[in-house]
Coordinates of C-alpha atoms in Angstrom, one line a residue:
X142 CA -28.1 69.4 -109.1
X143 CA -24.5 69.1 -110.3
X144 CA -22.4 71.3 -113.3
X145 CA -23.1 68.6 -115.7
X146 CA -25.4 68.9 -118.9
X147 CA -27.6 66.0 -121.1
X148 CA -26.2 65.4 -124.4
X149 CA -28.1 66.5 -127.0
X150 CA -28.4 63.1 -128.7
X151 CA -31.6 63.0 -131.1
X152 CA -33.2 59.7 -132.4
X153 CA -34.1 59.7 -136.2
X154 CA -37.9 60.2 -137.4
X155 CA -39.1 56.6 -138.0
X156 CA -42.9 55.5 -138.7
X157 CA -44.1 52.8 -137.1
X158 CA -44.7 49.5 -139.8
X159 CA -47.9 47.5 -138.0
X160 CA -50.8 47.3 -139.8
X161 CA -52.4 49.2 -136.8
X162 CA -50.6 51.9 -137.5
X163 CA -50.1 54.7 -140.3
X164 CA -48.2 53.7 -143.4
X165 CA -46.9 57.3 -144.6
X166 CA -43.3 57.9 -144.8
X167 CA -41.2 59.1 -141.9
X168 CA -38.7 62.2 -142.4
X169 CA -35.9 62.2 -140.8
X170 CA -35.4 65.0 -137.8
X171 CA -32.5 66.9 -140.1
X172 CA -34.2 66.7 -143.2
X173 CA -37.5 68.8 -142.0
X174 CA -35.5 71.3 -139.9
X175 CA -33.2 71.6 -143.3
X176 CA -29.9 73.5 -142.9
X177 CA -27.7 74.1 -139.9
X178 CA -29.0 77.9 -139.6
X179 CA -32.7 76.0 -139.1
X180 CA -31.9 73.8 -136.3
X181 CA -34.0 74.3 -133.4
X182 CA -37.1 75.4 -135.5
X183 CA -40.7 73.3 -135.2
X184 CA -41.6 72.9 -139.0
X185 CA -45.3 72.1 -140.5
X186 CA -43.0 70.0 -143.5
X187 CA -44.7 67.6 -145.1
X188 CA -44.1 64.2 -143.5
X189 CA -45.7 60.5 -142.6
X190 CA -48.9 60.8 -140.7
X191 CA -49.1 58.3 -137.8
X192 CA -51.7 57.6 -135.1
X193 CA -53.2 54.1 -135.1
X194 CA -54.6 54.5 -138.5
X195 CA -53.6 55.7 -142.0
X196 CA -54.9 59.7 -142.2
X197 CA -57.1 61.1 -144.7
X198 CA -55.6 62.3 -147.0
X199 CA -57.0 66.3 -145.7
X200 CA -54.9 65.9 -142.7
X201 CA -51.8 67.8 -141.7
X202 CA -48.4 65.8 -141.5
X203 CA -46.9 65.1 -138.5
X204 CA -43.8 67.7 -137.6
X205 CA -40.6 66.5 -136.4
X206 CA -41.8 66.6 -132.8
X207 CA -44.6 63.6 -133.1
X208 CA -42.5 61.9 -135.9
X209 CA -39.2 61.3 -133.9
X210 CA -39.1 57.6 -132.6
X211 CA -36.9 55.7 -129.7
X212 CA -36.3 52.2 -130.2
X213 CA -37.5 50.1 -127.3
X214 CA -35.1 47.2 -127.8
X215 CA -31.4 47.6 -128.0
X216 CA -27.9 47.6 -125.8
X217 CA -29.3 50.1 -123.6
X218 CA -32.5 50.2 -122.2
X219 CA -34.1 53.9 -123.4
X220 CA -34.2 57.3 -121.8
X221 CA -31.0 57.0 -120.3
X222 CA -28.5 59.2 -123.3
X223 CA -31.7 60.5 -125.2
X224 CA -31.9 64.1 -125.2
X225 CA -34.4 65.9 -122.3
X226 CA -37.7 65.2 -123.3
X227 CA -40.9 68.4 -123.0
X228 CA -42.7 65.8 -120.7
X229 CA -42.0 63.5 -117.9
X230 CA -43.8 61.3 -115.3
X231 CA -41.3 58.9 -112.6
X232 CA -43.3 56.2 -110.9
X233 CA -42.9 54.0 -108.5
X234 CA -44.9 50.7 -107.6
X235 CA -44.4 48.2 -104.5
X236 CA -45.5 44.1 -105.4
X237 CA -48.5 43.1 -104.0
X238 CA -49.1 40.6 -101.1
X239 CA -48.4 37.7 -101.9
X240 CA -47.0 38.5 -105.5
X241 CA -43.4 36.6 -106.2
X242 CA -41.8 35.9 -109.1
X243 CA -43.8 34.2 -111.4
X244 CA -46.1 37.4 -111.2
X245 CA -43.0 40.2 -111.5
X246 CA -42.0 38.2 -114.2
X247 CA -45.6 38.5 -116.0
X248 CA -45.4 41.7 -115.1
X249 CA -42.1 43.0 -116.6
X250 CA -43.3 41.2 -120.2
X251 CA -46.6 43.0 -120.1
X252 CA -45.1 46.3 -119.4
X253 CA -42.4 45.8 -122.3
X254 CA -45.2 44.6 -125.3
X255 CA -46.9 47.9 -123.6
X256 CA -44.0 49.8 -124.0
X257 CA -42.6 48.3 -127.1
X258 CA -45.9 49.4 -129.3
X259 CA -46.4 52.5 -127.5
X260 CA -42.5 53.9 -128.1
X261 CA -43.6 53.0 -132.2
X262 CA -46.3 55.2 -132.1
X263 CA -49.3 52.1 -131.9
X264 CA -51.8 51.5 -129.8
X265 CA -51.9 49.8 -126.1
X266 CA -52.1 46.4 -126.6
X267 CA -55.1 45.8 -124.3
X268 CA -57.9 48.5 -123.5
X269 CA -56.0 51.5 -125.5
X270 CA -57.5 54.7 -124.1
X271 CA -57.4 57.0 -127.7
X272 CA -55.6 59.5 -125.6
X273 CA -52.5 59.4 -128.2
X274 CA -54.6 58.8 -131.4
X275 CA -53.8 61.7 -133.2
X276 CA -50.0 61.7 -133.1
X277 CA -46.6 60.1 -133.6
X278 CA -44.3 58.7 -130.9
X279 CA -43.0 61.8 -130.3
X280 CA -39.5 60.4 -128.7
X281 CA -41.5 58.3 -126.2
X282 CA -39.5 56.7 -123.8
X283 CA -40.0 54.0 -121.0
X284 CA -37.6 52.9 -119.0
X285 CA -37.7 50.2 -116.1
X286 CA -35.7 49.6 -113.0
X287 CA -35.8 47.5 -109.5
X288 CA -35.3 48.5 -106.7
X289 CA -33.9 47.1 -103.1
X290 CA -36.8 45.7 -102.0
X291 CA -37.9 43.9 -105.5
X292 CA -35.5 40.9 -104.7
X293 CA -36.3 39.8 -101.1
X294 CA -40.2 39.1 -102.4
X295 CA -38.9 37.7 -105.3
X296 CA -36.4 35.5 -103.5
X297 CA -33.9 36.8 -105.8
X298 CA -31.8 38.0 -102.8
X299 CA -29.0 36.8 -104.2
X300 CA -28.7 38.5 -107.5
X301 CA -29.3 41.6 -105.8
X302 CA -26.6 44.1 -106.6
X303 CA -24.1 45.4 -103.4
X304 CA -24.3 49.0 -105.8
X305 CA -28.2 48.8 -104.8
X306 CA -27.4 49.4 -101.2
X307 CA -29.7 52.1 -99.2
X308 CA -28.0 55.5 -100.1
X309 CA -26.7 56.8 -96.8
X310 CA -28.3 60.1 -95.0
X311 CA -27.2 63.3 -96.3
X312 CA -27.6 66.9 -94.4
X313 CA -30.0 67.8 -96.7
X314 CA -32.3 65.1 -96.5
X315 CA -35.8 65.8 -95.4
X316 CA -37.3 62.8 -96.9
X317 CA -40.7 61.7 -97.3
X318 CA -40.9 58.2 -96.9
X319 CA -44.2 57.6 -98.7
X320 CA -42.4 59.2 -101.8
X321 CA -39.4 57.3 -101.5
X322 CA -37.7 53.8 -102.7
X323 CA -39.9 51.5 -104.1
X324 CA -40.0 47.6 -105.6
X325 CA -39.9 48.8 -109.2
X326 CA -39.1 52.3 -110.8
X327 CA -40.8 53.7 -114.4
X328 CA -39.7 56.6 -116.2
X329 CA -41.7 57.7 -118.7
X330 CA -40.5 60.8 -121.1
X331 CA -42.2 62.2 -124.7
X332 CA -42.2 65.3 -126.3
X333 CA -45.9 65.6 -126.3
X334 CA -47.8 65.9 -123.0
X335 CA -50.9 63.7 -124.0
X336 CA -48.6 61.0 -125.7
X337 CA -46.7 61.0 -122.0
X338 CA -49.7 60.5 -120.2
X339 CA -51.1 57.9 -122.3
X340 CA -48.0 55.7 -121.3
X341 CA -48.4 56.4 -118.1
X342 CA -52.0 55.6 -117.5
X343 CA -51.1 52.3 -120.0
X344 CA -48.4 50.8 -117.7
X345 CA -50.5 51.7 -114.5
X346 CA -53.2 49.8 -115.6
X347 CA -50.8 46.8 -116.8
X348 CA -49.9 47.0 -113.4
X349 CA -53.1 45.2 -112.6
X350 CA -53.7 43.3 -109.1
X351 CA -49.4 42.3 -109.3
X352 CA -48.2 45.7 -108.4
X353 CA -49.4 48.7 -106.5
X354 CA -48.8 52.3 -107.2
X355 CA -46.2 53.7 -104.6
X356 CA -45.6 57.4 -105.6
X357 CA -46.0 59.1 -108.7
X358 CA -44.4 62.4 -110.2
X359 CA -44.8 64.3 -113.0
X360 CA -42.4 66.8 -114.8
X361 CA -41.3 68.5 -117.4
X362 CA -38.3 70.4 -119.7
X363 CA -38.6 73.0 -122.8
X364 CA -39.9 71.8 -125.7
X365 CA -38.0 71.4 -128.8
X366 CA -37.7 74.1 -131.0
X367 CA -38.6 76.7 -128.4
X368 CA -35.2 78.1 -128.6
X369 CA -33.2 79.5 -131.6
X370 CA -30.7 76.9 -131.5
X371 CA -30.3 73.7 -129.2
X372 CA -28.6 74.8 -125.9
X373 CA -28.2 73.3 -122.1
X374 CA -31.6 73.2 -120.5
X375 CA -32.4 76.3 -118.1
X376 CA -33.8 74.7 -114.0
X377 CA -36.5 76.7 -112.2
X378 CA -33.5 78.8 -110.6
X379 CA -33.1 80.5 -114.4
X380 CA -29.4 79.2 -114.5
X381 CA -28.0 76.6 -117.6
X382 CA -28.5 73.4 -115.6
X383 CA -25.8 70.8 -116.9
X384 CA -23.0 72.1 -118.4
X385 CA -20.4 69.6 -117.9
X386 CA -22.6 66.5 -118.5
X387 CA -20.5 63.4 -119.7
X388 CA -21.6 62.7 -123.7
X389 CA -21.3 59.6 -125.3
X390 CA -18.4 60.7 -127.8
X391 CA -16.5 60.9 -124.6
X392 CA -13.8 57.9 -124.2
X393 CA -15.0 56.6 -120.6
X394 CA -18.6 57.1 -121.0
X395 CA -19.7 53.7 -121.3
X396 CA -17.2 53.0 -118.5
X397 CA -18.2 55.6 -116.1
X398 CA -22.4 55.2 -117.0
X399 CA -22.6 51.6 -117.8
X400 CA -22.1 48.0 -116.0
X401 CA -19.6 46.6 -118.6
X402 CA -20.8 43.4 -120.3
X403 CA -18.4 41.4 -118.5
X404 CA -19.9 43.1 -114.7
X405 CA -21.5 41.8 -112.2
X406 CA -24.2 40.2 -111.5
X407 CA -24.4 39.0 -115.2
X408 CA -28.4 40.0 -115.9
X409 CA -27.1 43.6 -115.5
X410 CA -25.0 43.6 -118.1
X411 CA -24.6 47.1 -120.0
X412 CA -27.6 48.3 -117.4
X413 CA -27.0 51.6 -114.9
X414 CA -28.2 52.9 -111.7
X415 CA -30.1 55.1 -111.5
X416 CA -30.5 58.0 -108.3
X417 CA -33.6 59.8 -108.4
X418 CA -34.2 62.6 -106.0
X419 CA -37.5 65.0 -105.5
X420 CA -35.1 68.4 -104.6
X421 CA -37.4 71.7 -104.1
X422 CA -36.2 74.8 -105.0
X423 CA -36.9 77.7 -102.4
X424 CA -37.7 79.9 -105.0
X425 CA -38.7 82.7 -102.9
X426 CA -35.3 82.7 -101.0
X427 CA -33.3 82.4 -104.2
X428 CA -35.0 84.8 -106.1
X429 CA -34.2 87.8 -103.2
X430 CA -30.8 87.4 -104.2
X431 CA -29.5 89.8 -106.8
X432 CA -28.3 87.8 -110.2
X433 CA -24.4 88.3 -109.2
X434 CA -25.6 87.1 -105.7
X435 CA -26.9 83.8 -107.6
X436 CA -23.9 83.9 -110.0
X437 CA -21.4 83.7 -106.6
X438 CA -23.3 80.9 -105.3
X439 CA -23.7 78.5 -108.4
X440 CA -20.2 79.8 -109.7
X441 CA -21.1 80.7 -113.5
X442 CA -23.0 83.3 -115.1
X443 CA -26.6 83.4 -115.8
X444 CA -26.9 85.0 -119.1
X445 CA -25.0 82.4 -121.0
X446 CA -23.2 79.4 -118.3
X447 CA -20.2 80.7 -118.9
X448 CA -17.6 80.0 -115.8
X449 CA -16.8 83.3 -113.3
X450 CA -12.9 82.9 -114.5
X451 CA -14.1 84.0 -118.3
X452 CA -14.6 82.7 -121.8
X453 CA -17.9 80.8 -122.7
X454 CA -19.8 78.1 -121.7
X455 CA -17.8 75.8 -122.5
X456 CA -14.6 77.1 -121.3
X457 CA -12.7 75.4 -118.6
X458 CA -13.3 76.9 -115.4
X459 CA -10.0 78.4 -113.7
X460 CA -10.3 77.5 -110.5
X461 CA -6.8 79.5 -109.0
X462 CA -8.0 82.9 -110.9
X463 CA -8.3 85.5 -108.3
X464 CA -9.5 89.2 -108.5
X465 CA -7.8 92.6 -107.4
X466 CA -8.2 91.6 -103.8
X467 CA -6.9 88.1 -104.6
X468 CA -10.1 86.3 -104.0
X469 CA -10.9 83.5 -106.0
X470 CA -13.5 84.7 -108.6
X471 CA -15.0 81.4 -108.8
X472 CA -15.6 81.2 -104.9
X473 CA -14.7 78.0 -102.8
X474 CA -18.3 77.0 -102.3
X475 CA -19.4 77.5 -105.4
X476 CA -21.9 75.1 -106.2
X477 CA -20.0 74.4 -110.2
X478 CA -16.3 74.3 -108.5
X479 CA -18.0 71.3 -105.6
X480 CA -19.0 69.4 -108.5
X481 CA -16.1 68.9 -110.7
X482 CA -15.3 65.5 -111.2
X483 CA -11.5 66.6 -110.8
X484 CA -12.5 67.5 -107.5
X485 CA -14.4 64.4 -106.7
X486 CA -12.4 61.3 -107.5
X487 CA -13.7 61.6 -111.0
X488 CA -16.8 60.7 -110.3
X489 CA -19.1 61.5 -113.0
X490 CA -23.0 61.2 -113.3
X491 CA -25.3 61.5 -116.4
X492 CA -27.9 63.9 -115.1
X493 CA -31.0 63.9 -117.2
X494 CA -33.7 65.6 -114.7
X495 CA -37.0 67.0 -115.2
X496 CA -38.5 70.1 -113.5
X497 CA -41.4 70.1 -111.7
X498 CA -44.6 72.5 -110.2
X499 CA -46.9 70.8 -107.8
X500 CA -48.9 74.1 -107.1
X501 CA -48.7 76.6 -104.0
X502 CA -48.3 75.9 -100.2
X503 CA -51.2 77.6 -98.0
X504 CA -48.8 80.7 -97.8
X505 CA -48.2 80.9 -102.1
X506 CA -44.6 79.2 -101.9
X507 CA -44.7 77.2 -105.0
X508 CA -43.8 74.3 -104.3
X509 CA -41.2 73.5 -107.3
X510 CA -38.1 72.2 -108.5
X511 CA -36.2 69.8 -109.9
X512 CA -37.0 65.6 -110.5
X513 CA -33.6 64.7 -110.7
X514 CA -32.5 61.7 -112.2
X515 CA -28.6 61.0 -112.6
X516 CA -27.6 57.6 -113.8
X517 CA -23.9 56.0 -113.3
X518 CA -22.1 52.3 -113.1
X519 CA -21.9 52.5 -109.7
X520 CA -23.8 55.4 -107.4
X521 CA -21.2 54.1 -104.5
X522 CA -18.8 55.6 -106.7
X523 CA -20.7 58.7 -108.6
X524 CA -23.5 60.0 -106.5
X525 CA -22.5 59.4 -103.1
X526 CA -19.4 61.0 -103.2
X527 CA -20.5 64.0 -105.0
X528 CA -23.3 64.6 -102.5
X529 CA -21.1 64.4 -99.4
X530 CA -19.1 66.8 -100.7
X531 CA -22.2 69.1 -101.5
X532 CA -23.2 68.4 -98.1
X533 CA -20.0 70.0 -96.9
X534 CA -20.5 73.5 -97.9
X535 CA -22.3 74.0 -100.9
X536 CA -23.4 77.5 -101.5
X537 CA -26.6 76.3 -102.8
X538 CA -27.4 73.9 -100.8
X539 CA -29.4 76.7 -98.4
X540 CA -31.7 77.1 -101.2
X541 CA -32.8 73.5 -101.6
X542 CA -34.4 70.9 -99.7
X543 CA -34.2 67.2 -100.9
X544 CA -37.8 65.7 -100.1
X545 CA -37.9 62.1 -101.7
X546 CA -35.2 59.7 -102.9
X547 CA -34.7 56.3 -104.8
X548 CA -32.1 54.3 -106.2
X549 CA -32.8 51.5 -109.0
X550 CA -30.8 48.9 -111.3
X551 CA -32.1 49.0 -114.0
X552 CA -31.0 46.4 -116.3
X553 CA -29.2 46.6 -120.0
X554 CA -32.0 46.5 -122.9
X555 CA -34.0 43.6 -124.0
X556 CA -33.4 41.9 -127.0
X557 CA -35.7 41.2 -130.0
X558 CA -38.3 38.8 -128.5
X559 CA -37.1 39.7 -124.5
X560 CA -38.9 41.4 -122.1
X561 CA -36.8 44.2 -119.9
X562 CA -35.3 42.1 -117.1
X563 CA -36.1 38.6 -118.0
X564 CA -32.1 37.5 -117.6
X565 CA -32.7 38.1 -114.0
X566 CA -36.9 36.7 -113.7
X567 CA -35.6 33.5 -115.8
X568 CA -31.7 33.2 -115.2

């Protein structure tokens, strides 16, 4: 976890226009939430139904939650600057024997018509399961990535990025291997739970005899309109969970998130990497601690995010204020002052993470925390350092354990009539 927040960046409500699907009228996100004062709030507004097939004329209108669509084709692929999504599920799937190229390659244009009608709010294009009849695309979202391995049993070897490199070991590393790494990555994120499993059971089944299921995870964030106003996303620790995220008004987003389209190799062009990374959260520790105990360690306040040194959330921190007693108030190991791109070479990651519940150990420890995904040009250069640092003396680091890891190019978005990745499966 690191003091950076998701930008709130929402997609506008668009129906989709196939004649498989409904033919009402999207409203836009701003219009059915109406004035500033309203923002935030889930509204029963009259709006175009969609599902597969035009509604009767009895049924209720979609809200702005199933109505909001994410292009699949574009610069970028999607679900890398979208804002958090309610639901999430991370997959990972190894080729199978004897698989190469010519079946990746198959693979990677079945998963994109998959993903290209699901994301408009239509059916699967073989064998739909009726799972997501009833509603919109709800800001569906599948992305696609490759990881080290991909390229050696694709004999692609050499268009294998240096920035895909095994991460080194960390401290805090106590990783599963079965959960780990992986030939090909999928991230799948909606707003609606049973709209976010219907993708995911979609592109596991497109997955057919090319592609194996590795490890699978599934997550999640509020929902929209569950708060009063829209505001950084709260972890499983209760604290605001992103604060200083990079946005894309900034000047040297693109630069610091994005391969430029002059980079190299050439098929990932305006792609990122992306570091995902199964951290547990002893709860049970953490929540012993007494709320200016948890404030000490992560460096900001828990009501609101605002830094120890004063002002609000977004107030710079000031890292030489000291107290009476001339300690600094925002203490030396405090998770948010580690963090810092200042204090890390600048080194700035898009963190757009999902929490997760997997149950109860034997002893009723939940086993819980956070699926955290960061995504950056280079993780040599963004992850890595900011995690050796952690790894140093981070206050927090006592109350987590990293259990799985993965790191994945995943390549700039596909073009009208592309498939995700086919610059590098045909270049």
């Amino acid at each position: 976890m690191t003091d950076q927040s998701v930008p709130q960046v929402r997609t506008s409500a668009e129906v989709p226009k196939s004649s498989e699907s409904a033919r009402g009228h999207g409203v836009s996100r701003r219009a059915l939430l109406g004035t500033a004062g309203a923002t935030g709030l889930v509204l029963g507004t009259a709006g175009g139904a969609v599902g597969y097939a035009t509604a009767p004329a009895s049924a209720t209108p979609l809200t702005s939650v199933g109505s909001d669509r994410v292009m699949f084709h574009g610069k970028h692929q999607p679900g890398i600057t979208e804002g958090l999504q309610a639901r999430g599920h991370l997959a990972a799937f190894d080729l199978a024997a004897g698989a190469g190229r010519k079946e990746a390659a198959a693979l990677l244009r079945r998963w994109s018509a998959t993903a290209e009608r699901l994301m408009a709010g239509e059916a699967a294009p073989h064998d739909d399961t009726d799972v997501a009849r009833d509603a919109g695309p709800s800001s569906l979202t599948i992305t696609f990535g490759f990881g080290y391995g991909f390229f050696g049993k694709t004999g692609l070897e050499t268009q294998r990025p240096g920035e895909l490199d095994p991460l080194p070991d960390f401290s805090s590393d106590h990783l599963d291997k079965t959960r780990s790494g992986g030939d090909l990555w999928v991230q799948i994120g909606a707003n609606d739970a049973l709209v976010a499993f219907h993708a995911l059971r979609a592109i596991q089944k497109d997955a057919g005899g090319a592609a194996r299921l590795r490890w699978q995870m599934n997550g999640f964030n509020r929902s929209p309109g569950a708060t009063a106003h829209p505001m950084t996303a709260r972890n499983l620790m209760g604290q605001l969970d992103g604060t200083r995220n990079p946005k894309p008004a900034d000047p040297d987003f693109d630069r610091r998130i994005f391969v430029p389209a002059s980079g190299e190799p050439a098929w990932m062009a305006n792609g990122s990497y992306a570091v995902v990374r199964r951290i547990r959260m002893l709860l049970d520790d953490w929540e012993k601690l007494s709320v200016a105990a948890q404030e000490q360690v992560i460096g900001r306040r828990k009501a609101d995010g605002a830094a120890l040194s004063g002002g609000d959330e977004t107030t710079p921190m000031d890292l030489e204020k000291t107290d009476s007693q001339g300690n600094y108030v925002v203490p030396l190991n405090a998770h948010a002052r580690i963090t810092r791109p200042d204090r890390n070479g600048g080194a700035a990651l898009l963190r757009r993470p999902f929490s997760y519940h997997d149950g109860f150990d034997a002893d009723g420890t939940p086993d819980a925390g956070l699926l955290f995904v960061c995504w950056q040009a280079d993780p040599l250069r963004g992850f890595v350092p900011v995690q050796r640092k952690l790894d140093r003396g981070d206050a927090l680091s006592q109350f987590i354990r990293h259990e799985a890891s993965g790191l994945f190019a995943v390549p700039g978005g596909a073009a009208q009539g592309e498939y995700v990745g086919q610059r590098l499966l045909e270049g």
